[in-house]
Amino acid sequence: MYDLLTKPFEKLRAYEGYGPLFLRLIVGFHLIYGTQDNVFSYARMLEFREFLVHHGFPFPLFSAFLSVYAQFLAGICFLLGLCVRLAGSIMIVNFLVAIAMVHIGDAYPAVFPALMMLFSAVFFTLSGAGNCSLDRAMELRKMAIVSSKPLN
């Protein structure tokens, strides 16, 4: 019975490495969209600082800049498929802090976006960028360079 259900999808195994692209695109876009106002407007950054003050963050202006630029740059990395594992690991820390400091006690619908970002970051850290990425292109280039060196 299991084979009957899975056999039609066996040919898709050849495309497994392209699956992360779709998650990278939406997560990267969401991170950039959610932070671009703070990146391009100091007044919006100060509003975010006040939000962090309200939630008891230490060094709220520094924390605001750190979180905003980490998310913005991670979003760019996810879109490009560049340094995805590094960006993912930074986002794990960012969203663990966000959940612990801001969302503890919130109802599930309110914490869901942060959980999606956290779990996506875990996925990227563990799985990497996939085949359609700059990370993969650089990996293939490195392999080609290494394999073309003469053996002594």
GROMACS .gro file of C-alpha atoms in nm:
model
  152
    1MET     CA    1   0.000   0.000   0.000
    2TYR     CA    2   0.283   0.239   0.090
    3ASP     CA    3   0.449   0.178  -0.248
    4LEU     CA    4   0.122   0.253  -0.424
    5LEU     CA    5   0.106   0.590  -0.249
    6THR     CA    6   0.471   0.688  -0.294
    7LYS     CA    7   0.562   0.545  -0.636
    8PRO     CA    8   0.413   0.838  -0.834
    9PHE     CA    9   0.652   1.073  -0.653
   10GLU     CA   10   0.978   0.878  -0.695
   11LYS     CA   11   1.090   1.087  -0.993
   12LEU     CA   12   1.074   1.398  -0.776
   13ARG     CA   13   1.376   1.274  -0.578
   14ALA     CA   14   1.593   1.415  -0.856
   15TYR     CA   15   1.467   1.763  -0.760
   16GLU     CA   16   1.503   1.743  -0.379
   17GLY     CA   17   1.790   1.990  -0.383
   18TYR     CA   18   1.564   2.257  -0.529
   19GLY     CA   19   1.302   2.247  -0.252
   20PRO     CA   20   1.488   2.484  -0.016
   21LEU     CA   21   1.473   2.758  -0.281
   22PHE     CA   22   1.101   2.809  -0.226
   23LEU     CA   23   1.137   2.842   0.151
   24ARG     CA   24   1.440   3.068   0.108
   25LEU     CA   25   1.246   3.303  -0.120
   26ILE     CA   26   0.948   3.359   0.111
   27VAL     CA   27   1.151   3.371   0.434
   28GLY     CA   28   1.411   3.602   0.279
   29PHE     CA   29   1.142   3.832   0.142
   30HIS     CA   30   0.961   3.835   0.478
   31LEU     CA   31   1.277   3.925   0.670
   32ILE     CA   32   1.362   4.209   0.432
   33TYR     CA   33   1.003   4.336   0.417
   34GLY     CA   34   0.971   4.331   0.796
   35THR     CA   35   1.290   4.528   0.859
   36GLN     CA   36   1.340   4.758   0.562
   37ASP     CA   37   1.145   5.041   0.726
   38ASN     CA   38   1.386   5.035   1.020
   39VAL     CA   39   1.689   5.014   0.792
   40PHE     CA   40   1.586   5.314   0.583
   41SER     CA   41   1.425   5.529   0.855
   42TYR     CA   42   1.599   5.620   1.179
   43ALA     CA   43   1.262   5.733   1.320
   44ARG     CA   44   1.127   5.379   1.269
   45MET     CA   45   1.441   5.239   1.433
   46LEU     CA   46   1.371   5.459   1.735
   47GLU     CA   47   1.014   5.326   1.746
   48PHE     CA   48   1.154   4.974   1.750
   49ARG     CA   49   1.392   5.077   2.029
   50GLU     CA   50   1.089   5.190   2.234
   51PHE     CA   51   0.923   4.854   2.168
   52LEU     CA   52   1.235   4.683   2.303
   53VAL     CA   53   1.242   4.915   2.607
   54HIS     CA   54   0.881   4.815   2.679
   55HIS     CA   55   0.982   4.447   2.669
   56GLY     CA   56   1.284   4.490   2.896
   57PHE     CA   57   1.568   4.442   2.649
   58PRO     CA   58   1.913   4.554   2.766
   59PHE     CA   59   2.082   4.819   2.553
   60PRO     CA   60   1.763   4.874   2.351
   61LEU     CA   61   1.907   5.092   2.074
   62PHE     CA   62   2.200   4.855   2.021
   63SER     CA   63   1.960   4.558   2.036
   64ALA     CA   64   1.732   4.725   1.781
   65PHE     CA   65   2.016   4.783   1.535
   66LEU     CA   66   2.155   4.433   1.593
   67SER     CA   67   1.823   4.257   1.539
   68VAL     CA   68   1.713   4.469   1.243
   69TYR     CA   69   2.039   4.444   1.051
   70ALA     CA   70   2.080   4.075   1.133
   71GLN     CA   71   1.733   4.004   0.993
   72PHE     CA   72   1.778   4.232   0.691
   73LEU     CA   73   2.115   4.081   0.596
   74ALA     CA   74   1.993   3.726   0.664
   75GLY     CA   75   1.700   3.795   0.432
   76ILE     CA   76   1.940   3.897   0.156
   77CYS     CA   77   2.153   3.587   0.222
   78PHE     CA   78   1.847   3.361   0.204
   79LEU     CA   79   1.730   3.518  -0.123
   80LEU     CA   80   2.072   3.475  -0.280
   81GLY     CA   81   2.144   3.139  -0.123
   82LEU     CA   82   2.467   3.282   0.016
   83CYS     CA   83   2.609   3.184   0.358
   84VAL     CA   84   2.270   3.030   0.434
   85ARG     CA   85   2.388   2.812   0.722
   86LEU     CA   86   2.555   3.109   0.892
   87ALA     CA   87   2.251   3.332   0.836
   88GLY     CA   88   2.025   3.054   0.964
   89SER     CA   89   2.226   3.011   1.282
   90ILE     CA   90   2.213   3.386   1.349
   91MET     CA   91   1.836   3.383   1.294
   92ILE     CA   92   1.798   3.093   1.538
   93VAL     CA   93   1.948   3.313   1.811
   94ASN     CA   94   1.748   3.618   1.701
   95PHE     CA   95   1.413   3.440   1.706
   96LEU     CA   96   1.481   3.243   2.025
   97VAL     CA   97   1.543   3.578   2.194
   98ALA     CA   98   1.233   3.728   2.032
   99ILE     CA   99   1.015   3.440   2.148
  100ALA     CA  100   1.160   3.441   2.500
  101MET     CA  101   1.149   3.819   2.550
  102VAL     CA  102   0.836   3.920   2.356
  103HIS     CA  103   0.611   3.623   2.285
  104ILE     CA  104   0.613   3.416   2.604
  105GLY     CA  105   0.252   3.399   2.715
  106ASP     CA  106   0.115   3.501   2.375
  107ALA     CA  107  -0.156   3.294   2.212
  108TYR     CA  108  -0.038   3.061   1.937
  109PRO     CA  109  -0.154   3.283   1.646
  110ALA     CA  110   0.057   3.572   1.777
  111VAL     CA  111   0.373   3.364   1.818
  112PHE     CA  112   0.330   3.168   1.493
  113PRO     CA  113   0.527   3.410   1.267
  114ALA     CA  114   0.827   3.402   1.503
  115LEU     CA  115   0.802   3.023   1.526
  116MET     CA  116   0.798   2.996   1.146
  117MET     CA  117   1.111   3.210   1.125
  118LEU     CA  118   1.279   3.003   1.399
  119PHE     CA  119   1.195   2.667   1.244
  120SER     CA  120   1.291   2.790   0.896
  121ALA     CA  121   1.625   2.905   1.038
  122VAL     CA  122   1.679   2.561   1.192
  123PHE     CA  123   1.599   2.404   0.854
  124PHE     CA  124   1.847   2.629   0.672
  125THR     CA  125   2.118   2.569   0.932
  126LEU     CA  126   2.080   2.192   0.908
  127SER     CA  127   2.003   2.154   0.537
  128GLY     CA  128   2.181   2.443   0.372
  129ALA     CA  129   2.069   2.645   0.073
  130GLY     CA  130   1.997   2.366  -0.173
  131ASN     CA  131   2.106   2.331  -0.535
  132CYS     CA  132   1.979   2.663  -0.670
  133SER     CA  133   2.204   2.889  -0.464
  134LEU     CA  134   2.531   3.077  -0.462
  135ASP     CA  135   2.648   2.847  -0.182
  136ARG     CA  136   2.608   2.547  -0.414
  137ALA     CA  137   2.772   2.729  -0.707
  138MET     CA  138   3.076   2.813  -0.494
  139GLU     CA  139   3.089   2.456  -0.362
  140LEU     CA  140   3.087   2.318  -0.717
  141ARG     CA  141   3.355   2.567  -0.823
  142LYS     CA  142   3.573   2.467  -0.527
  143MET     CA  143   3.527   2.098  -0.614
  144ALA     CA  144   3.625   2.168  -0.977
  145ILE     CA  145   3.937   2.356  -0.871
  146VAL     CA  146   4.041   2.083  -0.627
  147SER     CA  147   3.981   1.805  -0.882
  148SER     CA  148   4.183   1.987  -1.149
  149LYS     CA  149   4.497   2.012  -0.933
  150PRO     CA  150   4.765   1.758  -1.024
  151LEU     CA  151   4.834   1.490  -0.768
  152ASN     CA  152   5.195   1.465  -0.650
   0.00000   0.00000   0.00000
